[in-house]
PDB file of C-alpha atoms in Angstrom:
ATOM      1  CA  UNK A   1       0.000   0.000   0.000  1.00 56.00           C
ATOM      2  CA  UNK A   2       0.998   3.588  -0.456  1.00 64.00           C
ATOM      3  CA  UNK A   3       1.561   5.771   2.615  1.00 59.00           C
ATOM      4  CA  UNK A   4      -1.539   7.865   1.859  1.00 70.00           C
ATOM      5  CA  UNK A   5      -3.704   4.727   1.904  1.00 74.00           C
ATOM      6  CA  UNK A   6      -2.751   3.745   5.462  1.00 70.00           C
ATOM      7  CA  UNK A   7      -4.558   5.187   8.492  1.00 69.00           C
ATOM      8  CA  UNK A   8      -2.156   4.798  11.424  1.00 62.00           C
ATOM      9  CA  UNK A   9      -4.865   5.593  13.960  1.00 62.00           C
ATOM     10  CA  UNK A  10      -6.708   2.397  12.973  1.00 67.00           C
ATOM     11  CA  UNK A  11      -3.759   0.204  14.025  1.00 68.00           C
ATOM     12  CA  UNK A  12      -4.267  -1.650  17.304  1.00 64.00           C
ATOM     13  CA  UNK A  13      -0.557  -2.296  17.844  1.00 70.00           C
ATOM     14  CA  UNK A  14       2.827  -0.940  16.891  1.00 77.00           C
ATOM     15  CA  UNK A  15       4.873  -4.076  16.213  1.00 79.00           C
ATOM     16  CA  UNK A  16       4.586  -5.753  12.816  1.00 78.00           C
ATOM     17  CA  UNK A  17       6.147  -8.918  11.433  1.00 82.00           C
ATOM     18  CA  UNK A  18       6.515  -8.530   7.666  1.00 82.00           C
ATOM     19  CA  UNK A  19       7.193 -11.359   5.216  1.00 84.00           C
ATOM     20  CA  UNK A  20       7.599 -11.069   1.461  1.00 86.00           C
ATOM     21  CA  UNK A  21       6.281 -13.967  -0.626  1.00 88.00           C
ATOM     22  CA  UNK A  22       7.397 -13.996  -4.243  1.00 89.00           C
ATOM     23  CA  UNK A  23       5.824 -16.346  -6.786  1.00 91.00           C
ATOM     24  CA  UNK A  24       7.235 -16.725 -10.270  1.00 92.00           C
ATOM     25  CA  UNK A  25       7.534 -19.156 -13.156  1.00 92.00           C
ATOM     26  CA  UNK A  26      10.839 -20.681 -14.151  1.00 90.00           C
ATOM     27  CA  UNK A  27      10.941 -22.879 -17.272  1.00 92.00           C
ATOM     28  CA  UNK A  28       7.245 -23.677 -16.887  1.00 91.00           C
ATOM     29  CA  UNK A  29       7.484 -24.546 -13.186  1.00 93.00           C
ATOM     30  CA  UNK A  30       5.887 -22.374 -10.530  1.00 93.00           C
ATOM     31  CA  UNK A  31       8.398 -21.323  -7.917  1.00 91.00           C
ATOM     32  CA  UNK A  32       7.877 -19.642  -4.562  1.00 92.00           C
ATOM     33  CA  UNK A  33      10.348 -17.685  -2.489  1.00 88.00           C
ATOM     34  CA  UNK A  34       9.697 -16.316   1.020  1.00 90.00           C
ATOM     35  CA  UNK A  35      11.877 -14.019   3.072  1.00 90.00           C
ATOM     36  CA  UNK A  36      12.539 -14.428   6.761  1.00 91.00           C
ATOM     37  CA  UNK A  37      10.201 -12.347   8.942  1.00 89.00           C
ATOM     38  CA  UNK A  38      11.283  -8.753   9.445  1.00 91.00           C
ATOM     39  CA  UNK A  39      10.285  -6.936  12.635  1.00 88.00           C
ATOM     40  CA  UNK A  40       8.938  -3.423  12.074  1.00 84.00           C
ATOM     41  CA  UNK A  41       8.039  -0.960  14.843  1.00 85.00           C
ATOM     42  CA  UNK A  42       5.506   1.713  13.914  1.00 84.00           C
ATOM     43  CA  UNK A  43       6.465   4.915  15.721  1.00 87.00           C
ATOM     44  CA  UNK A  44       4.373   8.029  15.892  1.00 90.00           C
ATOM     45  CA  UNK A  45       3.960  10.188  12.807  1.00 91.00           C
ATOM     46  CA  UNK A  46       5.467  13.321  14.338  1.00 95.00           C
ATOM     47  CA  UNK A  47       6.027  16.138  11.864  1.00 96.00           C
ATOM     48  CA  UNK A  48       7.606  19.587  11.909  1.00 98.00           C
ATOM     49  CA  UNK A  49       6.803  22.475   9.598  1.00 98.00           C
ATOM     50  CA  UNK A  50       8.672  25.796   9.611  1.00 98.00           C
ATOM     51  CA  UNK A  51       6.965  28.955   8.347  1.00 98.00           C
ATOM     52  CA  UNK A  52       7.802  32.638   8.059  1.00 98.00           C
ATOM     53  CA  UNK A  53       5.584  35.683   7.726  1.00 98.00           C
ATOM     54  CA  UNK A  54       7.278  39.014   6.934  1.00 96.00           C
ATOM     55  CA  UNK A  55       5.971  42.248   8.443  1.00 95.00           C
ATOM     56  CA  UNK A  56       7.106  45.841   8.439  1.00 94.00           C
ATOM     57  CA  UNK A  57       7.139  47.502  11.844  1.00 92.00           C
ATOM     58  CA  UNK A  58       8.249  51.103  11.790  1.00 90.00           C
ATOM     59  CA  UNK A  59      10.515  50.602   8.794  1.00 90.00           C
ATOM     60  CA  UNK A  60      12.128  47.485  10.256  1.00 92.00           C
ATOM     61  CA  UNK A  61      11.631  44.019   8.829  1.00 94.00           C
ATOM     62  CA  UNK A  62      10.141  41.560  11.311  1.00 97.00           C
ATOM     63  CA  UNK A  63       9.870  37.870  10.506  1.00 97.00           C
ATOM     64  CA  UNK A  64       7.287  35.985  12.541  1.00 98.00           C
ATOM     65  CA  UNK A  65       8.627  32.435  12.670  1.00 98.00           C
ATOM     66  CA  UNK A  66       6.249  29.519  13.290  1.00 98.00           C
ATOM     67  CA  UNK A  67       7.237  25.999  14.252  1.00 99.00           C
ATOM     68  CA  UNK A  68       4.269  23.662  13.763  1.00 98.00           C
ATOM     69  CA  UNK A  69       4.522  20.332  15.524  1.00 98.00           C
ATOM     70  CA  UNK A  70       2.025  17.689  14.328  1.00 96.00           C
ATOM     71  CA  UNK A  71       1.271  14.236  15.675  1.00 94.00           C
ATOM     72  CA  UNK A  72      -1.638  11.760  15.499  1.00 89.00           C
ATOM     73  CA  UNK A  73      -0.521   8.171  16.210  1.00 87.00           C
ATOM     74  CA  UNK A  74       1.032   7.888  19.709  1.00 92.00           C
ATOM     75  CA  UNK A  75       1.499  10.413  22.490  1.00 95.00           C
ATOM     76  CA  UNK A  76       4.921  12.073  22.548  1.00 97.00           C
ATOM     77  CA  UNK A  77       7.120  12.970  25.488  1.00 98.00           C
ATOM     78  CA  UNK A  78      10.423  14.763  26.102  1.00 98.00           C
ATOM     79  CA  UNK A  79       9.979  16.976  23.031  1.00 99.00           C
ATOM     80  CA  UNK A  80      12.893  19.270  22.204  1.00 99.00           C
ATOM     81  CA  UNK A  81      12.839  21.591  19.194  1.00 99.00           C
ATOM     82  CA  UNK A  82      15.842  23.829  18.609  1.00 99.00           C
ATOM     83  CA  UNK A  83      17.080  26.307  16.084  1.00 98.00           C
ATOM     84  CA  UNK A  84      19.400  29.217  15.541  1.00 98.00           C
ATOM     85  CA  UNK A  85      19.266  32.494  13.698  1.00 98.00           C
ATOM     86  CA  UNK A  86      21.908  34.437  11.823  1.00 97.00           C
ATOM     87  CA  UNK A  87      22.951  38.006  11.218  1.00 96.00           C
ATOM     88  CA  UNK A  88      22.080  41.165  13.102  1.00 97.00           C
ATOM     89  CA  UNK A  89      18.637  40.091  14.308  1.00 97.00           C
ATOM     90  CA  UNK A  90      16.880  40.149  17.665  1.00 97.00           C
ATOM     91  CA  UNK A  91      14.392  37.612  18.996  1.00 98.00           C
ATOM     92  CA  UNK A  92      11.688  39.185  21.179  1.00 96.00           C
ATOM     93  CA  UNK A  93      11.109  36.464  23.779  1.00 97.00           C
ATOM     94  CA  UNK A  94       8.305  38.426  25.480  1.00 97.00           C
ATOM     95  CA  UNK A  95       6.323  38.518  22.207  1.00 97.00           C
ATOM     96  CA  UNK A  96       6.588  34.760  21.630  1.00 98.00           C
ATOM     97  CA  UNK A  97       3.424  32.632  21.630  1.00 98.00           C
ATOM     98  CA  UNK A  98       4.187  29.397  23.471  1.00 98.00           C
ATOM     99  CA  UNK A  99       1.239  26.944  23.299  1.00 96.00           C
ATOM    100  CA  UNK A 100       2.813  24.331  25.588  1.00 97.00           C
ATOM    101  CA  UNK A 101       6.010  23.857  27.525  1.00 98.00           C
ATOM    102  CA  UNK A 102       8.586  26.630  27.643  1.00 98.00           C
ATOM    103  CA  UNK A 103      11.220  28.291  25.489  1.00 99.00           C
ATOM    104  CA  UNK A 104      14.823  29.040  26.322  1.00 98.00           C
ATOM    105  CA  UNK A 105      16.480  31.850  24.387  1.00 98.00           C
ATOM    106  CA  UNK A 106      20.250  32.304  24.280  1.00 98.00           C
ATOM    107  CA  UNK A 107      20.498  35.720  22.613  1.00 97.00           C
ATOM    108  CA  UNK A 108      24.305  35.815  22.789  1.00 97.00           C
ATOM    109  CA  UNK A 109      24.609  32.604  20.744  1.00 98.00           C
ATOM    110  CA  UNK A 110      21.409  33.241  18.732  1.00 98.00           C
ATOM    111  CA  UNK A 111      19.725  29.971  19.744  1.00 98.00           C
ATOM    112  CA  UNK A 112      16.195  29.073  20.784  1.00 99.00           C
ATOM    113  CA  UNK A 113      15.008  25.811  22.359  1.00 99.00           C
ATOM    114  CA  UNK A 114      11.360  24.802  22.821  1.00 99.00           C
ATOM    115  CA  UNK A 115      10.810  22.127  25.475  1.00 99.00           C
ATOM    116  CA  UNK A 116       7.442  20.357  25.703  1.00 99.00           C
ATOM    117  CA  UNK A 117       7.047  17.607  28.331  1.00 99.00           C
ATOM    118  CA  UNK A 118       4.187  15.787  26.550  1.00 98.00           C
ATOM    119  CA  UNK A 119       1.949  16.025  23.494  1.00 98.00           C
ATOM    120  CA  UNK A 120      -1.212  13.941  23.522  1.00 96.00           C
ATOM    121  CA  UNK A 121      -2.779  12.670  20.306  1.00 92.00           C
ATOM    122  CA  UNK A 122      -5.877  14.658  21.298  1.00 93.00           C
ATOM    123  CA  UNK A 123      -3.839  17.742  20.324  1.00 94.00           C
ATOM    124  CA  UNK A 124      -3.023  17.430  16.630  1.00 89.00           C
ATOM    125  CA  UNK A 125      -0.960  20.641  16.280  1.00 97.00           C
ATOM    126  CA  UNK A 126       1.209  22.769  18.559  1.00 98.00           C
ATOM    127  CA  UNK A 127       2.394  26.037  16.999  1.00 98.00           C
ATOM    128  CA  UNK A 128       5.196  28.081  18.529  1.00 98.00           C
ATOM    129  CA  UNK A 129       5.536  31.613  17.134  1.00 98.00           C
ATOM    130  CA  UNK A 130       8.276  34.133  17.777  1.00 98.00           C
ATOM    131  CA  UNK A 131       9.332  37.381  16.069  1.00 98.00           C
ATOM    132  CA  UNK A 132      12.813  38.009  14.717  1.00 97.00           C
ATOM    133  CA  UNK A 133      13.568  41.661  13.994  1.00 97.00           C
ATOM    134  CA  UNK A 134      16.294  42.317  11.445  1.00 96.00           C
ATOM    135  CA  UNK A 135      18.285  45.224  12.862  1.00 95.00           C
ATOM    136  CA  UNK A 136      20.684  45.641   9.948  1.00 94.00           C
ATOM    137  CA  UNK A 137      20.644  43.823   6.616  1.00 92.00           C
ATOM    138  CA  UNK A 138      23.781  42.150   5.332  1.00 93.00           C
ATOM    139  CA  UNK A 139      23.838  41.899   1.536  1.00 93.00           C
ATOM    140  CA  UNK A 140      25.894  38.678   1.662  1.00 96.00           C
ATOM    141  CA  UNK A 141      23.606  36.875   4.114  1.00 96.00           C
ATOM    142  CA  UNK A 142      21.330  34.311   2.424  1.00 96.00           C
ATOM    143  CA  UNK A 143      19.587  32.586   5.346  1.00 97.00           C
ATOM    144  CA  UNK A 144      17.760  33.917   8.383  1.00 97.00           C
ATOM    145  CA  UNK A 145      17.619  30.654  10.342  1.00 98.00           C
ATOM    146  CA  UNK A 146      19.354  27.313  10.203  1.00 98.00           C
ATOM    147  CA  UNK A 147      17.619  23.957  10.009  1.00 98.00           C
ATOM    148  CA  UNK A 148      15.295  23.294  12.946  1.00 99.00           C
ATOM    149  CA  UNK A 149      15.930  20.040  14.835  1.00 99.00           C
ATOM    150  CA  UNK A 150      13.221  18.115  16.678  1.00 99.00           C
ATOM    151  CA  UNK A 151      13.728  15.182  19.032  1.00 98.00           C
ATOM    152  CA  UNK A 152      10.880  13.404  20.805  1.00 98.00           C
ATOM    153  CA  UNK A 153      10.181  10.062  22.436  1.00 98.00           C
ATOM    154  CA  UNK A 154       7.231   7.923  21.363  1.00 96.00           C
ATOM    155  CA  UNK A 155       5.348   7.280  24.624  1.00 95.00           C
ATOM    156  CA  UNK A 156       4.168   3.827  23.465  1.00 92.00           C
ATOM    157  CA  UNK A 157       7.252   2.342  21.777  1.00 93.00           C
ATOM    158  CA  UNK A 158       9.838   4.239  23.842  1.00 94.00           C
ATOM    159  CA  UNK A 159      11.793   5.004  20.665  1.00 95.00           C
ATOM    160  CA  UNK A 160      13.447   8.396  20.184  1.00 97.00           C
ATOM    161  CA  UNK A 161      12.592  10.100  16.914  1.00 97.00           C
ATOM    162  CA  UNK A 162      14.344  12.925  15.102  1.00 97.00           C
ATOM    163  CA  UNK A 163      12.939  15.290  12.481  1.00 97.00           C
ATOM    164  CA  UNK A 164      14.702  18.164  10.717  1.00 98.00           C
ATOM    165  CA  UNK A 165      12.764  21.217   9.548  1.00 97.00           C
ATOM    166  CA  UNK A 166      13.747  23.574   6.754  1.00 97.00           C
ATOM    167  CA  UNK A 167      15.944  26.607   7.107  1.00 97.00           C
ATOM    168  CA  UNK A 168      14.456  29.997   6.284  1.00 97.00           C
ATOM    169  CA  UNK A 169      16.106  31.906   3.440  1.00 96.00           C
ATOM    170  CA  UNK A 170      16.216  35.694   3.355  1.00 90.00           C
TER     171      UNK A 170
END
């Protein structure tokens, strides 16, 4: 089946034993080949989307950055999303919208970390938003933020998952 044809929420378990059976004809004889069982663990379908909305505030360019965390299969725990920004820009921590957990901003090293203890499957999206104000443009700078890294633990399987979100170009 194709990924779009599978509804993970209808699964009753997370461990699968997969076997491939291959039937073919060889010189008029029917042959059959089977692989050894392969164990597959179905982890949660956690996703991360990075968005940017540009605004002008008093002649200064402000980029409102959104990190959208999605999940529908298993609850998540120990969620850590982190990123960094470049150039002469300031992150306004007080203006951030934090839907769950907390953020840690290291302005000196231009890093932000979003820590969320748990995300239930009853919440399909968590969206962190924070503004980055560009203080002075650099004509050689091509990206505003680096790739965003997400780590989370599947509460059912216990497996740690990692997802990388896109960088934001200028």
